[in-house]
CSV table of C-alpha atoms in Angstrom, one decimal:
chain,number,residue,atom,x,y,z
A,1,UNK,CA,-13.3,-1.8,-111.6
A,2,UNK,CA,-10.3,-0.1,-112.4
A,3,UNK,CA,-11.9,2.8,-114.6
A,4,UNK,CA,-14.3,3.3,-111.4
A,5,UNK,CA,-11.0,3.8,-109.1
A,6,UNK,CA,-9.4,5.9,-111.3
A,7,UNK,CA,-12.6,8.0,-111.6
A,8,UNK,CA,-12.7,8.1,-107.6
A,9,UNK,CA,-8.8,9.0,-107.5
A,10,UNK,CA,-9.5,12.1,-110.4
A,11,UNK,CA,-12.9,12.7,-108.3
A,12,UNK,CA,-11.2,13.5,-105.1
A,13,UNK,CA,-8.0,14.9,-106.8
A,14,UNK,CA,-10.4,17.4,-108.1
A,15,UNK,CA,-12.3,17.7,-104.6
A,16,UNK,CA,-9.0,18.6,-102.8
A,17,UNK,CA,-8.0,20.9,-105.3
A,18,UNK,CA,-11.4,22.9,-104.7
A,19,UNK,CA,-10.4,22.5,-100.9
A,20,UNK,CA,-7.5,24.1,-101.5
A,21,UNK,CA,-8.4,26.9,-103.5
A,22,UNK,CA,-11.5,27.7,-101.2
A,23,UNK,CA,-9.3,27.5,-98.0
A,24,UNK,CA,-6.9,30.1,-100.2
A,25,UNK,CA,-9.6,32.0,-100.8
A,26,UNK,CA,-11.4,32.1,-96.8
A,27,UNK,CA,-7.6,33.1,-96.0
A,28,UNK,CA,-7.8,35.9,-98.4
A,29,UNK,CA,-11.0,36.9,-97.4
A,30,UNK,CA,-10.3,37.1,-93.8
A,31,UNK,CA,-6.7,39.0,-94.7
A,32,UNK,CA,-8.8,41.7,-96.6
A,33,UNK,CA,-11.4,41.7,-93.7
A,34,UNK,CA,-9.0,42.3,-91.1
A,35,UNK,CA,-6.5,44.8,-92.9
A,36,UNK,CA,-10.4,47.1,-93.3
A,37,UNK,CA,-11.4,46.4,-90.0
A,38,UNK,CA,-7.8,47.6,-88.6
A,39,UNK,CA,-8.1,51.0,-91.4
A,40,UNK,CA,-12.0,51.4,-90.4
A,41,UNK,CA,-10.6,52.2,-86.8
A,42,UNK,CA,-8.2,54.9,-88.0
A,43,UNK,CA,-9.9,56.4,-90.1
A,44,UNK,CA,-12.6,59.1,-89.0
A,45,UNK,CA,-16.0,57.6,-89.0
A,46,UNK,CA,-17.7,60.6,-91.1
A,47,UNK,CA,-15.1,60.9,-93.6
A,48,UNK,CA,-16.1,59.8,-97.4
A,49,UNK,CA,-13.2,57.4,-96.6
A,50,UNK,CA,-14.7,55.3,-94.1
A,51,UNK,CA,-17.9,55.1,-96.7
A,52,UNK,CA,-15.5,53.4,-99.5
A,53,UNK,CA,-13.9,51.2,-97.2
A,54,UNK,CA,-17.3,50.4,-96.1
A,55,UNK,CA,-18.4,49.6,-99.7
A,56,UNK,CA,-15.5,47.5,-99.9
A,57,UNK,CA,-16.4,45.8,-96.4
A,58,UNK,CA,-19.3,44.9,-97.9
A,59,UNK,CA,-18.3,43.5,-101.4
A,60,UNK,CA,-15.8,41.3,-99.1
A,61,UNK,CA,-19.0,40.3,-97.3
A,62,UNK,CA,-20.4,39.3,-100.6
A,63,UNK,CA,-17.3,36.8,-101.5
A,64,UNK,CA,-17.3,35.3,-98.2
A,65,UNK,CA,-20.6,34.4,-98.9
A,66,UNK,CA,-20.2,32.5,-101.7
A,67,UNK,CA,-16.8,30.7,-100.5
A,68,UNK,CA,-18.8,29.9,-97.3
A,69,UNK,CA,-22.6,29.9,-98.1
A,70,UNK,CA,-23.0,28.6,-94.5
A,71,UNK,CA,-22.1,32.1,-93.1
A,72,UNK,CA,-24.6,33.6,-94.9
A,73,UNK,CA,-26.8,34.5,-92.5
A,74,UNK,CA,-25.0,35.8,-89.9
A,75,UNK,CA,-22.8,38.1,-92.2
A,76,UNK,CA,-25.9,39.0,-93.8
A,77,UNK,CA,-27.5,40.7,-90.7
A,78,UNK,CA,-23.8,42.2,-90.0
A,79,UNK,CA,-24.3,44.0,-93.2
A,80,UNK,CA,-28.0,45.2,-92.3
A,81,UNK,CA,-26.8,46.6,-89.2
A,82,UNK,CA,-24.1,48.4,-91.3
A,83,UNK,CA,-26.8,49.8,-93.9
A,84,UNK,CA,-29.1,50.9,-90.9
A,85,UNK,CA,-26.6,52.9,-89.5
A,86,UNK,CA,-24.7,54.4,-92.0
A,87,UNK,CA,-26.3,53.9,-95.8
A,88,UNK,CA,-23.2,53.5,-98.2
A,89,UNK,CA,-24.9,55.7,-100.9
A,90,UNK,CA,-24.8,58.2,-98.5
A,91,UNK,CA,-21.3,59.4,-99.0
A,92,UNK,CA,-20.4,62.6,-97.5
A,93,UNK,CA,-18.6,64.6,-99.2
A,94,UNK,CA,-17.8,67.4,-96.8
A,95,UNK,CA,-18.1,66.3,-93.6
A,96,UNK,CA,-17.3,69.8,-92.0
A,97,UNK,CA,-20.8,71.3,-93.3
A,98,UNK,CA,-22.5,68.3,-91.9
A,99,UNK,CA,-21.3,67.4,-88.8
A,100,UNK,CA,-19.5,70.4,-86.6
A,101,UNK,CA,-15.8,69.8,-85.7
A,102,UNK,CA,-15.4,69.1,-82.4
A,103,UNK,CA,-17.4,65.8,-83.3
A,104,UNK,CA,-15.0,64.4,-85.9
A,105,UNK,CA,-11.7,65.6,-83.7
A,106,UNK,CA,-13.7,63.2,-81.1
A,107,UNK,CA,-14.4,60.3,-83.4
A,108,UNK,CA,-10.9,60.9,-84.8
A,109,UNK,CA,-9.0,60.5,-81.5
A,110,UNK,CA,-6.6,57.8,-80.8
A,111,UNK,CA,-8.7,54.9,-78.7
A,112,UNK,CA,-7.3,54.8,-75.4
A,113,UNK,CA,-5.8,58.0,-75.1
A,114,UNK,CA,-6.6,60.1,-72.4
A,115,UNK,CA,-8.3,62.7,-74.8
A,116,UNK,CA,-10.1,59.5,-76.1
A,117,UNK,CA,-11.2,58.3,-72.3
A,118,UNK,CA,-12.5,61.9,-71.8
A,119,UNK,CA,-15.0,62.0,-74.3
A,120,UNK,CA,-16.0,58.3,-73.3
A,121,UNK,CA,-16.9,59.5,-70.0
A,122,UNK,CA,-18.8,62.2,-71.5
A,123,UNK,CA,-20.6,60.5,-73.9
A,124,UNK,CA,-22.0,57.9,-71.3
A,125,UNK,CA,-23.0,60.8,-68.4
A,126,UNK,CA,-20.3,60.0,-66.0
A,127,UNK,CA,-19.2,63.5,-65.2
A,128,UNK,CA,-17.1,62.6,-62.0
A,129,UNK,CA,-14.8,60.3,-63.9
A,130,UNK,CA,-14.9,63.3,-66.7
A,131,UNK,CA,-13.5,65.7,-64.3
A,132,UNK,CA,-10.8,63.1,-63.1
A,133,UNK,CA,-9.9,62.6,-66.5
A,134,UNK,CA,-10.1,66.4,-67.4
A,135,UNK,CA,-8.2,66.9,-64.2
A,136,UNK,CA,-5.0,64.7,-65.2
A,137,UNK,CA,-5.2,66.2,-68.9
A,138,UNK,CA,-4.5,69.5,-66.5
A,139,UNK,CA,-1.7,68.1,-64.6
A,140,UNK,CA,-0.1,66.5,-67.7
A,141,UNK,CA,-0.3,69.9,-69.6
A,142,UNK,CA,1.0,71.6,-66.4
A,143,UNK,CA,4.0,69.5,-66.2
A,144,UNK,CA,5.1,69.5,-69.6
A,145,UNK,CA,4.4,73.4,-69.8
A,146,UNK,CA,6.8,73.5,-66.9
A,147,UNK,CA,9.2,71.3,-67.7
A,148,UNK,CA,9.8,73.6,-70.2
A,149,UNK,CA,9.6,77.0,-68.2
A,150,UNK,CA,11.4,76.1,-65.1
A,151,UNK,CA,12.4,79.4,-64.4
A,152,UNK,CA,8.3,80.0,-63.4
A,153,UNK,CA,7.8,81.5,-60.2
A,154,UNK,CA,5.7,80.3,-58.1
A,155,UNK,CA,3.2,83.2,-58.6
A,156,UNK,CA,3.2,82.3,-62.1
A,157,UNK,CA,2.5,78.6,-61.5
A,158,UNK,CA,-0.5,79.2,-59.4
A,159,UNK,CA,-2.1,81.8,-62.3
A,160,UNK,CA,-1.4,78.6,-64.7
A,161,UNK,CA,-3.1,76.8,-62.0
A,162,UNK,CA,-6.1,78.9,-62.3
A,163,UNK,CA,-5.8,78.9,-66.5
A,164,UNK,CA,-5.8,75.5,-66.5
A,165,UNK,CA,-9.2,75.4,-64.0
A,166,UNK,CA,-10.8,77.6,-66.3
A,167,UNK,CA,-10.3,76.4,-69.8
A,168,UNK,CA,-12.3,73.1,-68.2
A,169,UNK,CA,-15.3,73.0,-70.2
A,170,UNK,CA,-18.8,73.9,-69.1
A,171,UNK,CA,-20.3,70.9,-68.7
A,172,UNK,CA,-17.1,70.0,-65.5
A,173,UNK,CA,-17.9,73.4,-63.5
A,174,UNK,CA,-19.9,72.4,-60.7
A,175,UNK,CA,-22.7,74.8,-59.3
A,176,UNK,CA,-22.5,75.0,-55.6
């Protein structure tokens, strides 16, 4: 009776060590996840950067799984999704010949910026909001143009004016 206790007691000693160590490790797991995730936003989407942090992403995947097998399926179609839309052999190594510019100074804008909010509105067809957007951009430039030039006169100001309506991209002008 004893020796069967004492079995028990070293049995679940040895349980809630592995409980311990496996709570350690989903901790870790989750750490590593998060500090890529927060990178992954940063980082331009085309760069061969954002390809090795999404190797990484998906050897943390792999761990996960085995600390928490039940997981498994759900983090495996996260990382088909991931392979579908960007294959990690794939790694581009000069992003400039494969993708032009003005694309990866988009994906590499700040979120929420107004520069960021433009390109939004562009991307999903809403052109008025664009033109709002492109129209404060303007203004913003304007004032901090002038804020610096005070001594504009008011001729001056208007032809700014007019600058500032022209550099507006093609896809804003309106045909009337």
């Amino acid at each position: 009776m004893r020796e069967e206790l004492s079995q028990k007691l070293h049995s679940l000693q040895e349980r809630k060590r592995l409980m311990c160590s496996r709570s350690t490790k989903i901790r870790e797991v989750e750490l590593k996840r998060k500090i890529i995730n927060d990178v992954l936003e940063i980082v331009p989407k085309s760069s061969s950067t954002a390809a090795c942090l999404r190797e990484i992403e998906f050897e943390i995947n792999k761990q996960d799984i085995t600390v928490r097998p039940w997981k498994k399926r759900k983090l495996m179609k996260s990382m088909d999704s991931t392979n579908k839309t960007t294959p990690l052999s794939s790694v581009v190594l000069n992003p400039s010949t494969s993708k032009d510019l003005s694309r990866i100074h988009a994906e590499s804008l700040h979120k929420g910026t107004l520069e960021w909010r433009l390109n939004q509105a562009i991307d999903n067809g809403q052109i008025d909001l664009a033109e709002k957007i492109s129209d404060s951009i303007g203004n913003r430039l304007f004032s901090t143009t002038s804020d610096k030039n005070i001594h504009l006169t008011l001729g001056k100001q208007g032809e700014y004016k007019e600058e500032l309506k022209n550099r507006r991209p093609v896809w804003l002008t309106v045909d009337g």
